[in-house]
């Protein structure tokens, strides 16, 4: 299937071509026509499937078709600033030949610039829930003209404690507004929200099998005190560049990064205690191969979009299968091959057991010569 067959506006088609996209991904093939039909949509799809474009393209197309209407007509809610920035970049790229204005609204930075941009006029707002609520309460933002609302990574909103803000925002959206929810998993709370807020939605499911099929998964059984040494060995022997290492805590991430640097492997920690500016610099360094290893916590890593990330390492085992799937979904994107390695110590056996029961692919037990 081609993008042309999806009846996409020629200006957007031109931008997609310039971006080098030749074919829509499975989620795009389903979500673009669903959204263009005007119906509500519930899509379960993970990062790495092309989900951002799957809602950004029809959002731009629908809004550019309605001439003469004013005010904020499109709203994309995301759980993290990083994700909001990525959505904004996507909208700018696909919409570069259209004249829609989009504005980013997120916390952790002064309001003034965002307020001024909104006052100058915005067709689309991309926002994290807390700052959006603040600006609504200050009457800087009104949702009364909203035509389309996209809730991205709904399950993360729940995990990060934003669900109340999201509910408040949804209550302010006019009834006829088209609503699109995306979520990697659909836990009960999201199911409830769907039942209350979406009108007979078109349901789309892109199964994890499809996204993890090209990811090789391996596990090292290793004592906790040997994990540091194993990490250095694995990075060195496989000559890994661009490795994303997951740590359980911010403090742990700092320690791992410091330890790698001591051994001559360039690394930076990426977590919520770092300022927005520092996080962006860290990400830029990693993308430009200035740093080789990014050591991230789950929450901070949620918004990271890195094309072609070849290696993910779970320094500590994730607590849930969903977290595991999210973590390893950082590699093997858009059809590229990827390797996900997990370090499992004695106390983490239970997590591995449940992964082996329900995980989407096979996790191969590996042995490293250094451990003999
Ligand atoms: P996402 O799931 O939105 O995080 O997208 C994953 C990656 O796939 C991003 O780097 C996108 O730029 C890229 N991508 C999205 N759609 C396509 C497409 N149709 N062809 C090639 N790459 C794509």
PDB file of N, CA, C and O in Angstrom, residues 222-248:
ATOM      1  N   UNK A 222      23.507 -13.422  36.104  1.00  0.00           N
ATOM      2  CA  UNK A 222      24.719 -12.818  36.646  1.00  0.00           C
ATOM      3  C   UNK A 222      24.464 -12.320  38.074  1.00  0.00           C
ATOM      4  O   UNK A 222      23.382 -11.793  38.368  1.00  0.00           O
ATOM      5  N   UNK A 223      25.441 -12.522  38.949  1.00  0.00           N
ATOM      6  CA  UNK A 223      25.298 -12.027  40.321  1.00  0.00           C
ATOM      7  C   UNK A 223      25.314 -10.500  40.281  1.00  0.00           C
ATOM      8  O   UNK A 223      25.996  -9.908  39.439  1.00  0.00           O
ATOM      9  N   UNK A 224      24.558  -9.906  41.194  1.00  0.00           N
ATOM     10  CA  UNK A 224      24.431  -8.442  41.211  1.00  0.00           C
ATOM     11  C   UNK A 224      25.793  -7.735  41.166  1.00  0.00           C
ATOM     12  O   UNK A 224      25.993  -6.792  40.404  1.00  0.00           O
ATOM     13  N   UNK A 225      26.732  -8.245  41.993  1.00  0.00           N
ATOM     14  CA  UNK A 225      28.022  -7.546  42.085  1.00  0.00           C
ATOM     15  C   UNK A 225      28.855  -7.661  40.804  1.00  0.00           C
ATOM     16  O   UNK A 225      29.834  -6.942  40.639  1.00  0.00           O
ATOM     17  N   UNK A 226      28.451  -8.571  39.891  1.00  0.00           N
ATOM     18  CA  UNK A 226      29.211  -8.715  38.641  1.00  0.00           C
ATOM     19  C   UNK A 226      28.594  -7.967  37.465  1.00  0.00           C
ATOM     20  O   UNK A 226      29.121  -8.000  36.354  1.00  0.00           O
ATOM     21  N   UNK A 227      27.460  -7.317  37.713  1.00  0.00           N
ATOM     22  CA  UNK A 227      26.769  -6.662  36.599  1.00  0.00           C
ATOM     23  C   UNK A 227      27.610  -5.551  35.970  1.00  0.00           C
ATOM     24  O   UNK A 227      27.613  -5.372  34.751  1.00  0.00           O
ATOM     25  N   UNK A 228      28.311  -4.795  36.827  1.00  0.00           N
ATOM     26  CA  UNK A 228      29.100  -3.670  36.303  1.00  0.00           C
ATOM     27  C   UNK A 228      30.161  -4.160  35.330  1.00  0.00           C
ATOM     28  O   UNK A 228      30.332  -3.606  34.242  1.00  0.00           O
ATOM     29  N   UNK A 229      30.855  -5.225  35.747  1.00  0.00           N
ATOM     30  CA  UNK A 229      31.918  -5.756  34.892  1.00  0.00           C
ATOM     31  C   UNK A 229      31.318  -6.354  33.617  1.00  0.00           C
ATOM     32  O   UNK A 229      31.835  -6.136  32.516  1.00  0.00           O
ATOM     33  N   UNK A 230      30.200  -7.051  33.765  1.00  0.00           N
ATOM     34  CA  UNK A 230      29.573  -7.669  32.590  1.00  0.00           C
ATOM     35  C   UNK A 230      29.179  -6.602  31.559  1.00  0.00           C
ATOM     36  O   UNK A 230      29.396  -6.759  30.358  1.00  0.00           O
ATOM     37  N   UNK A 231      28.648  -5.499  32.080  1.00  0.00           N
ATOM     38  CA  UNK A 231      28.216  -4.428  31.175  1.00  0.00           C
ATOM     39  C   UNK A 231      29.382  -3.938  30.315  1.00  0.00           C
ATOM     40  O   UNK A 231      29.270  -3.812  29.095  1.00  0.00           O
ATOM     41  N   UNK A 232      30.515  -3.715  30.962  1.00  0.00           N
ATOM     42  CA  UNK A 232      31.677  -3.215  30.208  1.00  0.00           C
ATOM     43  C   UNK A 232      32.141  -4.254  29.192  1.00  0.00           C
ATOM     44  O   UNK A 232      32.446  -3.921  28.055  1.00  0.00           O
ATOM     45  N   UNK A 233      32.153  -5.518  29.607  1.00  0.00           N
ATOM     46  CA  UNK A 233      32.576  -6.573  28.691  1.00  0.00           C
ATOM     47  C   UNK A 233      31.668  -6.648  27.469  1.00  0.00           C
ATOM     48  O   UNK A 233      32.128  -6.693  26.339  1.00  0.00           O
ATOM     49  N   UNK A 234      30.368  -6.652  27.743  1.00  0.00           N
ATOM     50  CA  UNK A 234      29.402  -6.814  26.647  1.00  0.00           C
ATOM     51  C   UNK A 234      29.517  -5.639  25.663  1.00  0.00           C
ATOM     52  O   UNK A 234      29.535  -5.830  24.450  1.00  0.00           O
ATOM     53  N   UNK A 235      29.636  -4.423  26.216  1.00  0.00           N
ATOM     54  CA  UNK A 235      29.737  -3.244  25.348  1.00  0.00           C
ATOM     55  C   UNK A 235      31.019  -3.325  24.513  1.00  0.00           C
ATOM     56  O   UNK A 235      31.015  -3.068  23.315  1.00  0.00           O
ATOM     57  N   UNK A 236      32.096  -3.730  25.172  1.00  0.00           N
ATOM     58  CA  UNK A 236      33.378  -3.778  24.466  1.00  0.00           C
ATOM     59  C   UNK A 236      33.420  -4.902  23.430  1.00  0.00           C
ATOM     60  O   UNK A 236      33.744  -4.670  22.274  1.00  0.00           O
ATOM     61  N   UNK A 237      33.019  -6.124  23.823  1.00  0.00           N
ATOM     62  CA  UNK A 237      33.180  -7.237  22.856  1.00  0.00           C
ATOM     63  C   UNK A 237      32.315  -7.071  21.641  1.00  0.00           C
ATOM     64  O   UNK A 237      32.676  -7.456  20.557  1.00  0.00           O
ATOM     65  N   UNK A 238      31.108  -6.556  21.857  1.00  0.00           N
ATOM     66  CA  UNK A 238      30.225  -6.457  20.685  1.00  0.00           C
ATOM     67  C   UNK A 238      30.426  -5.120  19.981  1.00  0.00           C
ATOM     68  O   UNK A 238      29.667  -4.775  19.089  1.00  0.00           O
ATOM     69  N   UNK A 239      31.432  -4.396  20.425  1.00  0.00           N
ATOM     70  CA  UNK A 239      31.749  -3.078  19.867  1.00  0.00           C
ATOM     71  C   UNK A 239      30.497  -2.242  19.709  1.00  0.00           C
ATOM     72  O   UNK A 239      30.223  -1.686  18.657  1.00  0.00           O
ATOM     73  N   UNK A 240      29.724  -2.236  20.776  1.00  0.00           N
ATOM     74  CA  UNK A 240      28.440  -1.543  20.714  1.00  0.00           C
ATOM     75  C   UNK A 240      28.631  -0.029  20.646  1.00  0.00           C
ATOM     76  O   UNK A 240      29.404   0.537  21.410  1.00  0.00           O
ATOM     77  N   UNK A 241      27.908   0.574  19.752  1.00  0.00           N
ATOM     78  CA  UNK A 241      27.780   2.032  19.704  1.00  0.00           C
ATOM     79  C   UNK A 241      26.303   2.290  19.950  1.00  0.00           C
ATOM     80  O   UNK A 241      25.488   1.453  19.631  1.00  0.00           O
ATOM     81  N   UNK A 242      25.959   3.396  20.477  1.00  0.00           N
ATOM     82  CA  UNK A 242      24.549   3.671  20.728  1.00  0.00           C
ATOM     83  C   UNK A 242      23.841   2.577  21.504  1.00  0.00           C
ATOM     84  O   UNK A 242      23.041   1.828  20.971  1.00  0.00           O
ATOM     85  N   UNK A 243      24.192   2.477  22.753  1.00  0.00           N
ATOM     86  CA  UNK A 243      23.543   1.508  23.632  1.00  0.00           C
ATOM     87  C   UNK A 243      22.645   2.262  24.601  1.00  0.00           C
ATOM     88  O   UNK A 243      23.079   3.241  25.213  1.00  0.00           O
ATOM     89  N   UNK A 244      21.425   1.792  24.725  1.00  0.00           N
ATOM     90  CA  UNK A 244      20.541   2.357  25.740  1.00  0.00           C
ATOM     91  C   UNK A 244      20.483   1.364  26.895  1.00  0.00           C
ATOM     92  O   UNK A 244      20.073   0.219  26.724  1.00  0.00           O
ATOM     93  N   UNK A 245      20.947   1.803  28.076  1.00  0.00           N
ATOM     94  CA  UNK A 245      20.955   0.927  29.250  1.00  0.00           C
ATOM     95  C   UNK A 245      19.849   1.396  30.200  1.00  0.00           C
ATOM     96  O   UNK A 245      19.748   2.589  30.484  1.00  0.00           O
ATOM     97  N   UNK A 246      19.025   0.447  30.641  1.00  0.00           N
ATOM     98  CA  UNK A 246      17.968   0.807  31.572  1.00  0.00           C
ATOM     99  C   UNK A 246      18.369   0.520  33.005  1.00  0.00           C
ATOM    100  O   UNK A 246      18.827  -0.577  33.310  1.00  0.00           O
ATOM    101  N   UNK A 247      18.211   1.533  33.849  1.00  0.00           N
ATOM    102  CA  UNK A 247      18.494   1.354  35.266  1.00  0.00           C
ATOM    103  C   UNK A 247      17.198   1.556  36.033  1.00  0.00           C
ATOM    104  O   UNK A 247      16.306   2.263  35.571  1.00  0.00           O
ATOM    105  N   UNK A 248      17.118   0.951  37.217  1.00  0.00           N
ATOM    106  CA  UNK A 248      15.874   1.041  37.976  1.00  0.00           C
ATOM    107  C   UNK A 248      15.700   2.423  38.613  1.00  0.00           C
ATOM    108  O   UNK A 248      14.606   2.951  38.649  1.00  0.00           O
TER     109      UNK A 248
END
